[in-house]
Coordinates of C-alpha atoms and ligand atoms in Angstrom, one line a residue:
M206 CA -14.6 26.8 -8.9
K207 CA -15.7 25.8 -5.4
S208 CA -15.1 22.3 -4.2
I209 CA -17.6 20.4 -2.2
L210 CA -16.4 18.5 0.9
E211 CA -18.6 15.9 2.3
I212 CA -17.5 14.1 5.5
Q213 CA -18.9 10.6 6.1
T214 CA -18.7 8.5 9.2
I215 CA -18.5 4.8 8.7
E216 CA -18.7 2.2 11.4
V217 CA -15.9 -0.4 11.1
H218 CA -15.9 -2.2 14.4
K219 CA -17.9 -2.8 17.6
L220 CA -16.0 -3.2 20.8
P221 CA -17.0 -5.8 23.4
S222 CA -18.1 -2.9 25.6
G223 CA -20.6 -2.0 22.9
E224 CA -19.0 1.2 21.6
S225 CA -18.5 1.6 17.9
L226 CA -15.2 2.4 16.1
N227 CA -15.7 4.6 13.1
V228 CA -13.6 6.0 10.2
K229 CA -14.1 9.3 8.6
A230 CA -14.1 9.7 4.8
Y231 CA -13.4 13.1 3.5
I232 CA -14.9 13.3 0.0
F233 CA -14.0 16.1 -2.3
D234 CA -16.3 16.1 -5.3
S235 CA -15.7 18.8 -8.0
G236 CA -19.0 18.0 -9.7
L237 CA -17.0 17.8 -13.0
E238 CA -16.1 14.9 -15.2
G239 CA -12.8 13.4 -14.2
P240 CA -11.0 10.6 -12.4
T241 CA -12.0 9.1 -9.1
T242 CA -9.2 8.6 -6.6
Y243 CA -9.2 6.9 -3.2
I244 CA -6.5 7.4 -0.7
Q245 CA -6.3 5.8 2.8
S246 CA -3.6 5.6 5.5
S247 CA -2.7 3.7 8.7
V248 CA -4.3 0.4 8.0
H249 CA -1.3 -0.7 9.9
G250 CA -1.8 1.2 13.2
A251 CA 1.8 2.3 13.8
E252 CA 2.3 3.7 10.3
L253 CA 1.4 7.3 10.8
Q254 CA 3.1 9.5 8.2
G255 CA 0.3 9.0 5.7
N256 CA -2.1 10.9 7.9
I257 CA -0.1 14.1 7.7
V258 CA 0.4 13.6 4.0
I259 CA -3.4 13.3 3.6
Y260 CA -3.9 16.4 5.7
E261 CA -1.4 18.3 3.4
M262 CA -3.1 17.0 0.3
M263 CA -6.6 18.0 1.5
K264 CA -5.4 21.5 2.3
H265 CA -4.1 21.8 -1.3
I266 CA -7.3 20.3 -2.9
K267 CA -9.5 22.6 -0.9
N268 CA -7.8 25.7 -2.4
H269 CA -7.2 24.5 -6.0
D270 CA -9.2 23.5 -9.1
F271 CA -9.6 19.8 -9.7
K272 CA -11.8 17.4 -11.7
G273 CA -13.7 14.3 -10.6
K274 CA -13.7 13.0 -7.0
I275 CA -11.1 12.3 -4.4
T276 CA -11.9 10.4 -1.2
F277 CA -9.4 10.5 1.7
V278 CA -9.7 8.0 4.6
P279 CA -7.0 8.8 7.2
L280 CA -6.6 6.6 10.3
A281 CA -8.4 3.8 8.3
N282 CA -8.0 1.2 11.1
P283 CA -8.9 2.8 14.4
F284 CA -8.7 -0.6 16.2
A285 CA -5.0 -0.9 15.2
T286 CA -4.2 2.7 15.8
N287 CA -5.4 2.3 19.4
N288 CA -3.7 -1.0 19.9
R289 CA -0.7 0.2 22.0
L290 CA 1.5 -1.7 24.3
G291 CA 3.6 0.4 26.6
G292 CA 5.3 3.1 24.5
H293 CA 4.8 1.1 21.3
T294 CA 1.9 0.7 18.8
Q295 CA 1.3 -2.9 17.8
G296 CA -0.7 -2.1 14.8
R297 CA 0.4 -4.6 12.2
F298 CA -1.5 -7.7 13.3
N299 CA -4.9 -8.1 14.8
P300 CA -3.9 -9.2 18.3
I301 CA -7.0 -11.4 18.6
T302 CA -6.7 -13.4 15.4
G303 CA -3.0 -12.8 14.5
H304 CA -4.0 -11.7 11.0
N305 CA -1.9 -9.0 9.2
W306 CA -4.3 -6.1 8.5
N307 CA -3.0 -5.8 5.0
R308 CA -3.2 -9.4 4.0
N309 CA -6.9 -10.1 4.5
Y310 CA -8.6 -8.2 1.7
T311 CA -10.9 -10.2 -0.6
D312 CA -9.9 -11.4 -4.0
L313 CA -13.2 -10.8 -5.8
M314 CA -11.9 -12.7 -8.8
G315 CA -11.2 -15.7 -6.6
L316 CA -14.8 -15.9 -5.3
K317 CA -17.3 -18.3 -6.8
E318 CA -20.0 -16.7 -8.9
D319 CA -22.7 -17.4 -6.4
Q320 CA -20.6 -15.8 -3.6
K321 CA -20.4 -12.5 -5.5
N322 CA -23.5 -12.8 -7.6
F323 CA -21.5 -12.0 -10.7
S324 CA -20.4 -13.8 -13.9
M325 CA -17.4 -12.4 -15.7
K326 CA -18.3 -14.4 -18.8
N327 CA -21.8 -12.9 -18.9
F328 CA -20.5 -9.4 -18.3
V329 CA -18.0 -9.6 -21.2
T330 CA -20.6 -11.1 -23.5
K331 CA -23.0 -8.3 -22.7
F332 CA -20.5 -5.5 -23.2
I333 CA -18.2 -7.0 -25.9
D334 CA -19.1 -4.2 -28.4
S335 CA -19.7 -1.3 -26.0
P336 CA -17.6 1.8 -25.8
W337 CA -14.8 1.5 -23.2
E338 CA -16.2 4.4 -21.1
E339 CA -19.5 2.6 -20.8
I340 CA -17.7 -0.7 -19.8
K341 CA -15.7 1.1 -17.2
K342 CA -18.7 2.7 -15.7
E343 CA -20.7 -0.5 -15.6
Y344 CA -17.8 -2.5 -14.2
K345 CA -17.3 -0.1 -11.3
I346 CA -20.9 -0.7 -10.4
A347 CA -20.4 -4.4 -10.7
I348 CA -17.4 -4.3 -8.4
E349 CA -19.4 -2.5 -5.7
K350 CA -22.2 -5.0 -6.1
M351 CA -19.8 -8.0 -5.8
I352 CA -18.5 -6.6 -2.6
Q353 CA -22.0 -6.0 -1.3
S354 CA -23.2 -9.5 -2.2
F355 CA -20.2 -11.1 -0.5
E356 CA -20.5 -8.9 2.6
N357 CA -24.2 -9.8 2.9
K358 CA -23.6 -13.5 2.4
M359 CA -20.8 -13.5 5.0
T360 CA -22.7 -11.5 7.5
Y361 CA -26.0 -13.4 7.3
E362 CA -24.6 -16.9 7.0
R363 CA -21.9 -17.5 9.6
G364 CA -20.9 -13.9 10.5
P365 CA -18.1 -11.7 9.5
Q366 CA -14.5 -12.2 10.5
H367 CA -12.9 -9.2 12.2
N368 CA -10.3 -8.2 9.6
K369 CA -12.5 -9.0 6.7
F370 CA -15.2 -6.8 8.0
L371 CA -12.9 -3.7 8.0
N372 CA -11.1 -4.7 4.8
L373 CA -14.3 -5.1 2.9
K374 CA -15.6 -1.7 4.0
L375 CA -12.4 -0.1 2.8
Q376 CA -12.5 -2.1 -0.5
S377 CA -16.1 -1.0 -1.0
M378 CA -15.2 2.7 -0.5
A379 CA -12.5 2.3 -3.2
S380 CA -14.8 0.4 -5.6
D381 CA -15.5 3.3 -8.0
A382 CA -11.9 4.5 -8.0
D383 CA -9.6 4.9 -11.0
F384 CA -6.6 5.4 -8.8
V385 CA -6.0 3.9 -5.3
L386 CA -3.1 5.0 -3.0
D387 CA -2.7 2.9 0.2
L388 CA -0.3 4.9 2.5
H389 CA 1.9 2.8 4.7
T390 CA 5.4 3.0 6.2
G391 CA 8.2 0.5 6.8
P392 CA 9.8 -0.2 10.3
I393 CA 12.9 2.1 10.0
A394 CA 12.6 2.8 6.3
T395 CA 13.2 4.9 3.2
R396 CA 10.4 6.0 0.8
Y397 CA 9.3 3.4 -1.7
I398 CA 6.4 2.1 -3.8
Y399 CA 4.9 -1.3 -4.5
S400 CA 3.6 -1.3 -8.0
A401 CA 2.2 -4.1 -10.2
E402 CA 4.1 -5.4 -13.2
Y403 CA 1.6 -3.8 -15.6
E404 CA 2.3 -0.4 -14.0
R405 CA 6.0 -0.7 -14.7
D406 CA 6.0 2.3 -17.1
R407 CA 3.7 4.5 -14.9
V408 CA 5.2 4.2 -11.4
K409 CA 7.8 6.8 -12.3
D410 CA 5.0 9.4 -12.2
L411 CA 4.9 9.0 -8.4
S412 CA 8.4 10.5 -8.1
F413 CA 9.6 8.1 -5.4
P414 CA 13.2 7.1 -5.2
F415 CA 12.7 3.3 -4.8
N416 CA 10.2 1.0 -6.4
L417 CA 9.4 -2.7 -6.0
S418 CA 7.6 -4.4 -8.9
I419 CA 5.1 -7.1 -7.8
P420 CA 3.4 -9.7 -10.0
N421 CA -0.1 -9.0 -11.3
K422 CA -1.4 -11.4 -8.7
F423 CA -3.4 -11.4 -5.5
A424 CA -1.5 -11.9 -2.2
G425 CA -4.0 -10.3 0.2
A426 CA -3.1 -6.6 0.1
M427 CA -5.3 -3.6 -0.7
D428 CA -3.5 -2.6 -3.9
E429 CA -3.8 -6.1 -5.2
A430 CA -7.5 -6.5 -4.2
C431 CA -8.2 -3.3 -6.1
F432 CA -6.2 -4.0 -9.3
M433 CA -7.2 -7.7 -9.7
P434 CA -10.7 -7.1 -11.0
W435 CA -9.2 -4.8 -13.8
V436 CA -6.4 -7.3 -14.7
E437 CA -9.0 -10.1 -15.0
L438 CA -11.4 -7.9 -17.0
S439 CA -8.7 -7.2 -19.5
K440 CA -7.8 -10.9 -19.7
S441 CA -11.5 -11.9 -20.2
F442 CA -12.1 -9.4 -23.0
K443 CA -8.9 -10.5 -24.6
S444 CA -10.0 -14.1 -24.6
Q445 CA -13.1 -13.0 -26.5
G446 CA -11.0 -11.1 -29.0
R447 CA -11.1 -7.5 -27.8
E448 CA -8.2 -5.6 -26.3
I449 CA -9.1 -3.2 -23.5
P450 CA -6.6 -1.1 -21.6
I451 CA -6.0 -1.5 -17.8
E452 CA -6.4 2.2 -17.0
F453 CA -6.8 1.5 -13.3
E454 CA -3.8 2.0 -11.0
S455 CA -3.2 1.1 -7.4
Y456 CA -0.1 1.4 -5.3
T457 CA 1.2 0.8 -1.8
V458 CA 3.1 3.9 -0.9
E459 CA 5.7 3.5 1.9
L460 CA 6.4 6.8 3.6
G461 CA 9.5 6.3 5.8
S462 CA 9.5 4.9 9.3
E463 CA 6.6 4.0 11.6
E464 CA 5.6 5.7 14.8
L465 CA 6.5 9.2 13.3
I466 CA 4.9 12.1 11.6
N467 CA 7.0 14.8 10.1
T468 CA 5.5 17.9 8.5
Q469 CA 8.5 18.9 6.4
Q470 CA 8.7 15.4 4.8
G471 CA 4.9 15.4 4.6
V472 CA 4.9 18.4 2.4
I473 CA 7.4 16.7 0.1
D474 CA 5.4 13.5 0.1
S475 CA 2.1 15.2 -0.6
S476 CA 3.6 17.3 -3.4
R477 CA 4.7 14.1 -5.1
L478 CA 1.3 12.5 -4.9
L479 CA -0.4 15.8 -6.0
H480 CA 1.9 15.9 -9.0
F481 CA 0.8 12.4 -9.8
L482 CA -2.8 13.5 -9.7
Y483 CA -2.0 16.4 -12.0
L484 CA -0.3 13.9 -14.5
R485 CA -3.5 11.8 -14.4
G486 CA -5.7 14.8 -15.2
Q487 CA -7.2 15.3 -11.8
L488 CA -5.5 18.5 -10.7
V489 CA -5.9 21.4 -13.2
D490 CA -2.5 22.9 -12.4
D491 CA 0.8 21.2 -11.5
V492 CA 2.3 21.7 -8.1
R493 CA 5.9 22.6 -7.1
Y494 CA 7.1 19.1 -6.2
S495 CA 10.5 17.6 -5.3
P496 CA 11.7 15.0 -7.7
P497 CA 14.2 12.5 -6.2
S498 CA 17.8 12.6 -7.4
G499 CA 17.3 9.1 -9.0
Q500 CA 14.5 6.5 -9.3
Y501 CA 15.3 2.8 -9.0
L502 CA 13.3 -0.3 -9.5
S503 CA 13.7 -4.0 -8.4
L504 CA 11.5 -7.0 -9.0
L505 CA 9.9 -8.5 -5.9
D506 CA 12.2 -11.5 -6.3
D507 CA 15.2 -9.2 -5.9
Y508 CA 13.8 -7.7 -2.7
K509 CA 15.9 -9.7 -0.2
T510 CA 16.0 -10.0 3.6
Y511 CA 19.0 -10.5 5.7
Y512 CA 18.2 -12.6 8.8
S513 CA 20.1 -12.8 12.1
S514 CA 22.4 -15.8 12.3
D515 CA 22.5 -15.8 16.1
G516 CA 20.7 -14.3 19.1
G517 CA 22.0 -11.2 20.7
L518 CA 22.2 -7.5 19.9
F519 CA 22.9 -6.0 16.5
E520 CA 24.3 -2.6 15.5
Y521 CA 23.1 -1.3 12.1
H522 CA 25.8 0.4 10.2
L523 CA 23.7 1.5 7.2
A524 CA 20.6 3.7 7.1
P525 CA 17.6 3.2 4.8
G526 CA 18.4 4.5 1.3
D527 CA 22.1 3.7 1.6
T528 CA 23.7 1.8 -1.2
F529 CA 26.3 -0.9 -0.6
K530 CA 28.6 -3.2 -2.4
K531 CA 29.2 -7.0 -2.1
G532 CA 31.6 -7.5 0.8
D533 CA 30.7 -4.3 2.6
I534 CA 30.0 -4.6 6.3
L535 CA 26.3 -4.0 7.0
G536 CA 26.5 -4.2 10.7
E537 CA 28.0 -5.9 13.7
Y538 CA 26.6 -8.3 16.3
L539 CA 27.2 -8.1 20.1
L540 CA 27.0 -11.7 21.3
L541 CA 27.9 -11.5 25.0
Q542 CA 27.1 -15.2 25.5
H543 CA 30.3 -16.0 23.5
I544 CA 32.6 -14.2 26.0
D545 CA 35.1 -16.6 27.5
E546 CA 38.6 -16.3 29.0
D547 CA 40.1 -15.9 25.5
F548 CA 37.8 -12.9 24.8
N549 CA 37.7 -13.7 21.1
E550 CA 36.5 -10.6 19.3
D551 CA 35.5 -12.5 16.2
K552 CA 33.1 -14.6 18.2
V553 CA 31.7 -11.8 20.3
R554 CA 31.5 -9.2 17.6
P555 CA 30.9 -11.0 14.3
K556 CA 30.1 -8.8 11.3
L557 CA 27.3 -9.0 8.8
V558 CA 28.8 -8.9 5.3
A559 CA 26.8 -8.1 2.1
V560 CA 26.6 -11.0 -0.3
K561 CA 25.6 -8.8 -3.2
D562 CA 25.4 -5.1 -4.2
G563 CA 22.2 -3.5 -3.0
I564 CA 20.2 -0.6 -1.5
V565 CA 18.9 -0.7 2.1
I566 CA 15.1 -0.2 2.0
N567 CA 14.4 -0.8 5.7
H568 CA 15.8 -2.3 8.8
C569 CA 14.3 -3.7 12.0
T570 CA 13.2 -1.2 14.7
T571 CA 15.1 -2.9 17.5
C572 CA 18.7 -4.0 17.9
S573 CA 17.6 -6.8 20.2
I574 CA 17.4 -9.8 17.9
G575 CA 16.9 -13.6 18.0
L576 CA 18.1 -16.2 15.6
G577 CA 16.3 -15.8 12.3
N578 CA 14.9 -12.3 13.0
E579 CA 14.8 -9.9 10.1
L580 CA 17.7 -7.4 10.1
Y581 CA 17.6 -5.6 6.8
Q582 CA 15.5 -5.6 3.7
V583 CA 17.4 -4.6 0.6
M584 CA 16.9 -4.2 -3.2
E585 CA 19.3 -6.1 -5.4
N586 CA 19.7 -6.1 -9.2
Y587 CA 18.1 -2.7 -9.3
Q588 CA 17.7 -0.7 -12.5
E589 CA 17.3 3.0 -12.9
L590 CA 14.0 4.2 -14.1
T591 CA 14.5 6.6 -17.0
Ligands
LIG759 ZN1 2.0 -1.3 6.4

């Protein structure tokens, strides 16, 4: 079987100087019945590992049998990727508006009917007795139309807002997907997944060591923007007496630390995601993948942040992925402003002590910290996925 690769160029921004910024979508269409998958990376400009993972995945797909369609959009936010300051990429927030690039997607379900030109009630009434496959097909078309309607309204009324323009374009490219993987990284981080509550028993298939379970709610991110229409569809059918499955899945995939690409890790990362696609019936044959030694899950409420209690320098004693016990020393401050003639070590070099058992998920990129800055993010009350 020969796969067909189509490369599309999509304009996502216009610079003040008049030039356009584009993204490239690499669309692999098998021409066979099967799932539709959408994978993007680097919506946060400094988070780069996803690009090498996409490259490795595309190499595999090109040479192996698959079903359905897979769209890859690496470097999905060129504005943020190019947003460098000295040796550092400031790609998390739009420097003009201050908005986080992954908190400004559109909750289609939160829009008024006239904003999206869609009524859930009418849709459910129309398809209440239809086969699930037909509902799914029609609803994907409806999602795309909702995005188009909202985009047109916004553009022709008072104009699009910068982040929204990009985010809607990406949402639109993912509108016909059954599976969406949004590839990110943490600051200095381990590998972990954000999954919705309803995906609790499925997230294991991604073979990542750490997993955070978020509510089935919208908080601005791509994964949520993509799963909300399906969560609401299922609720609306239920309210009219019919149970339909939420087959759709979307995940935020966190691939280690920002500002780095690493081929060796990229091969492992991509093998895990390819294995997931095999389990979902997209790849015909399984891949040789690297399962983690254990898989752990915490609820979002148990994802806790340690903040700096003073301003100064901070030495991290633990690395992402390390486990610790209550009472363990997580790190040590260096507060030179507290030096006096007594040279009191406790004042100058106070320690950060763990208040509860946990696992380090990520820590800040710098040791230069002000009062209230984030130091570590950790998983507490974690359970093993079996
Ligand atoms: Zn990110």
